[in-house]
Coordinates of C-alpha atoms in Angstrom, one line a residue:
M1 CA -17.2 52.7 -0.4
I2 CA -14.6 52.6 2.4
L3 CA -16.1 53.9 5.6
G4 CA -14.4 55.2 8.7
E5 CA -13.5 52.8 11.5
G6 CA -16.8 53.5 13.2
G7 CA -18.8 52.5 10.2
E8 CA -19.6 56.2 9.3
K9 CA -18.7 58.0 6.1
M10 CA -15.3 59.5 6.2
S11 CA -15.3 63.3 6.5
K12 CA -12.9 66.0 7.9
S13 CA -15.6 67.2 10.3
R14 CA -15.7 63.7 11.9
G15 CA -12.0 63.4 12.0
N16 CA -12.1 59.9 10.6
V17 CA -10.4 60.4 7.2
V18 CA -7.6 58.0 6.3
N19 CA -4.8 59.5 4.2
P20 CA -3.7 56.8 1.7
D21 CA -0.2 58.5 1.4
E22 CA 0.4 58.0 5.1
I23 CA -0.7 54.3 4.9
V24 CA 1.7 53.7 2.0
D25 CA 4.5 55.4 3.9
T26 CA 3.9 53.2 7.0
Y27 CA 2.9 49.9 5.5
G28 CA 3.9 50.0 1.8
A29 CA 2.0 50.3 -1.4
D30 CA 1.4 46.5 -1.7
T31 CA -0.2 46.4 1.7
M32 CA -2.5 49.3 0.9
R33 CA -3.5 47.6 -2.4
L34 CA -4.0 44.2 -0.9
Y35 CA -6.0 45.5 2.0
E36 CA -8.4 47.5 -0.2
M37 CA -9.2 44.3 -2.1
F38 CA -9.4 42.1 1.0
I39 CA -11.6 44.5 3.0
G40 CA -14.8 43.0 1.5
D41 CA -17.0 42.6 -1.5
F42 CA -16.5 45.4 -4.0
E43 CA -20.3 45.9 -4.3
K44 CA -20.7 46.7 -0.5
A45 CA -19.4 49.4 1.8
A46 CA -16.8 48.3 4.4
P47 CA -15.3 50.1 7.4
W48 CA -11.6 50.8 7.6
S49 CA -9.7 48.7 10.2
S50 CA -6.2 49.6 11.4
K51 CA -6.0 46.1 12.9
S52 CA -6.8 44.4 9.6
I53 CA -4.3 46.4 7.5
K54 CA -1.6 45.3 10.0
G55 CA -2.7 41.7 9.3
C56 CA -2.2 42.2 5.6
R57 CA 1.3 43.6 6.3
R58 CA 2.1 40.5 8.3
F59 CA 0.8 38.3 5.5
L60 CA 3.2 39.9 3.0
E61 CA 6.1 39.7 5.5
R62 CA 5.5 35.9 5.7
V63 CA 5.4 35.7 1.9
W64 CA 8.8 37.4 1.8
A65 CA 10.3 35.2 4.6
L66 CA 9.0 32.0 2.9
A67 CA 11.5 32.6 0.1
D68 CA 14.3 31.4 2.4
K69 CA 12.4 28.1 3.0
V70 CA 11.9 27.1 -0.7
Q71 CA 13.2 23.7 -1.6
D72 CA 14.2 22.3 -4.9
G73 CA 11.4 20.9 -7.1
D74 CA 10.2 21.6 -10.7
T75 CA 6.8 19.9 -10.2
Y76 CA 4.2 20.1 -7.5
S77 CA 4.7 17.7 -4.7
E78 CA 2.2 15.0 -4.1
Q79 CA 1.1 16.5 -0.7
H80 CA 0.3 19.8 -2.3
E81 CA -1.0 18.7 -5.7
V82 CA -4.7 19.1 -4.8
L83 CA -4.0 22.4 -3.0
M84 CA -2.2 23.9 -6.0
N85 CA -4.9 22.9 -8.6
R86 CA -7.8 23.9 -6.3
T87 CA -6.3 27.3 -5.5
I88 CA -5.4 28.1 -9.1
K89 CA -9.0 27.4 -10.0
K90 CA -10.5 29.5 -7.2
V91 CA -8.2 32.5 -7.5
G92 CA -8.7 32.7 -11.2
E93 CA -12.5 32.4 -11.0
D94 CA -12.8 34.8 -8.1
A95 CA -10.6 37.4 -9.8
D96 CA -12.8 37.2 -12.9
N97 CA -15.9 37.8 -10.8
L98 CA -14.3 40.7 -8.8
K99 CA -14.3 38.5 -5.7
A100 CA -10.7 39.6 -4.7
N101 CA -11.4 39.2 -1.0
T102 CA -12.1 35.4 -1.2
A103 CA -9.2 35.0 -3.7
I104 CA -6.8 36.5 -1.2
A105 CA -8.3 34.4 1.6
A106 CA -7.5 31.3 -0.4
L107 CA -3.9 32.5 -0.9
M108 CA -3.6 33.1 2.9
T109 CA -4.7 29.5 3.4
M110 CA -2.2 28.3 0.9
L111 CA 0.6 30.2 2.6
N112 CA -0.3 28.5 6.0
E113 CA -0.1 25.1 4.3
F114 CA 3.4 25.9 3.0
Y115 CA 4.6 26.9 6.4
D116 CA 3.1 23.7 7.9
K117 CA 4.3 21.3 5.3
G118 CA 7.0 23.0 3.2
V119 CA 7.1 24.4 -0.3
N120 CA 9.2 23.7 -3.4
R121 CA 10.3 26.0 -6.2
A122 CA 7.4 25.1 -8.6
E123 CA 4.8 25.7 -5.9
Y124 CA 6.3 29.0 -4.8
K125 CA 6.5 30.3 -8.3
T126 CA 2.8 29.5 -8.8
F127 CA 1.9 31.1 -5.5
L128 CA 3.8 34.3 -6.6
A129 CA 1.9 34.4 -9.9
L130 CA -1.4 34.1 -8.2
L131 CA -0.6 36.8 -5.7
N132 CA 0.9 39.2 -8.3
P133 CA -2.4 41.0 -9.2
F134 CA -2.9 41.8 -5.6
A135 CA 0.6 42.6 -4.5
P136 CA 2.7 43.3 -7.7
H137 CA 5.8 45.0 -6.2
I138 CA 6.8 42.3 -3.7
T139 CA 6.0 39.4 -6.1
E140 CA 8.0 40.9 -9.0
E141 CA 11.0 41.3 -6.7
L142 CA 10.7 37.8 -5.3
W143 CA 10.3 36.5 -8.9
Q144 CA 13.6 38.1 -9.8
Q145 CA 15.3 36.7 -6.7
L146 CA 14.3 33.2 -7.9
G147 CA 16.4 33.9 -11.0
E148 CA 13.4 34.2 -13.3
T149 CA 13.6 36.6 -16.3
G150 CA 10.9 39.0 -17.6
L151 CA 8.0 40.5 -15.7
L152 CA 5.8 38.1 -13.7
S153 CA 2.8 40.3 -14.6
V154 CA 3.0 39.3 -18.2
A155 CA 4.0 35.6 -17.6
P156 CA 1.3 33.0 -18.5
W157 CA -1.3 32.5 -15.8
P158 CA -1.0 29.1 -14.0
T159 CA -3.2 26.3 -15.3
Y160 CA -4.9 23.6 -13.4
D161 CA -6.2 20.1 -13.9
E162 CA -9.9 19.8 -12.9
A163 CA -9.5 16.2 -11.9
K164 CA -6.9 17.2 -9.4
T165 CA -9.0 19.8 -7.6
V166 CA -10.7 17.1 -5.5
E167 CA -9.1 15.0 -2.7
S168 CA -9.1 11.3 -3.5
T169 CA -9.2 10.5 0.2
V170 CA -10.6 12.2 3.3
E171 CA -9.8 12.0 7.0
L172 CA -12.8 11.7 9.3
A173 CA -12.9 12.1 13.1
V174 CA -14.8 9.5 15.2
Q175 CA -16.7 10.6 18.3
V176 CA -18.3 8.3 20.8
N177 CA -21.0 10.1 22.8
G178 CA -19.6 13.4 21.8
K179 CA -16.0 12.8 22.6
L180 CA -13.2 12.3 20.0
R181 CA -11.9 8.8 20.1
G182 CA -10.0 8.4 16.8
K183 CA -9.6 9.2 13.2
F184 CA -9.5 7.3 9.9
T185 CA -8.8 7.9 6.3
T186 CA -11.1 6.6 3.6
E187 CA -11.8 7.0 -0.1
A188 CA -13.6 10.3 -0.9
G189 CA -16.5 8.4 -2.5
S190 CA -17.1 5.8 0.2
D191 CA -20.7 5.2 1.2
E192 CA -22.0 5.6 4.7
E193 CA -22.0 1.9 5.6
A194 CA -18.4 1.6 4.7
M195 CA -17.5 4.6 6.8
K196 CA -19.5 3.3 9.8
K197 CA -17.6 0.0 9.6
Q198 CA -14.2 1.7 9.5
A199 CA -15.1 3.8 12.5
L200 CA -16.2 0.8 14.5
E201 CA -12.9 -1.1 13.7
I202 CA -10.8 1.6 15.5
S203 CA -9.4 0.0 18.6
A204 CA -10.0 3.0 20.8
V205 CA -13.6 3.2 19.6
A206 CA -14.2 -0.5 20.1
A207 CA -13.0 -0.2 23.7
Q208 CA -15.4 2.7 24.4
I209 CA -18.5 0.8 23.1
E210 CA -17.7 -2.6 24.5
G211 CA -20.6 -4.0 26.4
K212 CA -22.8 -1.1 25.3
T213 CA -25.7 -0.9 22.9
I214 CA -25.2 1.3 19.8
R215 CA -28.2 3.5 19.6
K216 CA -27.3 5.3 16.4
I217 CA -24.4 6.2 14.1
I218 CA -24.5 9.6 12.4
V219 CA -22.1 10.3 9.5
V220 CA -21.3 13.8 8.5
K221 CA -19.6 13.2 5.2
G222 CA -16.1 14.5 4.9
K223 CA -16.0 15.5 8.6
V224 CA -17.0 13.1 11.4
V225 CA -18.7 9.9 12.4
N226 CA -20.7 10.2 15.6
I227 CA -21.5 7.1 17.6
V228 CA -24.1 7.1 20.3
A229 CA -24.0 4.1 22.7
N230 CA -25.0 3.3 26.3

């Protein structure tokens, strides 16, 4: 159930009824559709938010604008290979389990990555295919603008390689007494002792602990190495 903005049930007497026709006229049918699926878990009630629907509209505007930034490329780039396979897996599984809100959140993250690091034709086509169930009109039009034939809605669903859904390396921050002093990249499966050794070899870290006694080193795998010294 979609509640009014104050969290109460919509009713004419409360004056908090949202007219979907007016929303479509203002923001477009895709925005209305996307927001209804992004608002929350289908099994739970959620309040309507004018601010959030504007955010969905901005997301679709960014999807449209990204078309002008697409570069040549018939295969996924190395920098996006894990992102592509991981997102294909997540969106497919979430859609099957009626978790549209988390699927859309994953697509929003993917879009941010494309704006930060670039996107090629193969990656953009897959992105449109994943977004199509949630925003069919804009994705079909962009699909045609790419020169593709046929309807995107009946095109084969993107496939993924399970082995490529996990990063082979990870970047960890290194803190000395709570302050960031450096970063390093290591193999995803490295043990704690190897990560501690790499952290201590960073020149900026070595300078901070010179002449001090290391009291403890705490490793939060995949995130940070904390060094306590005095």
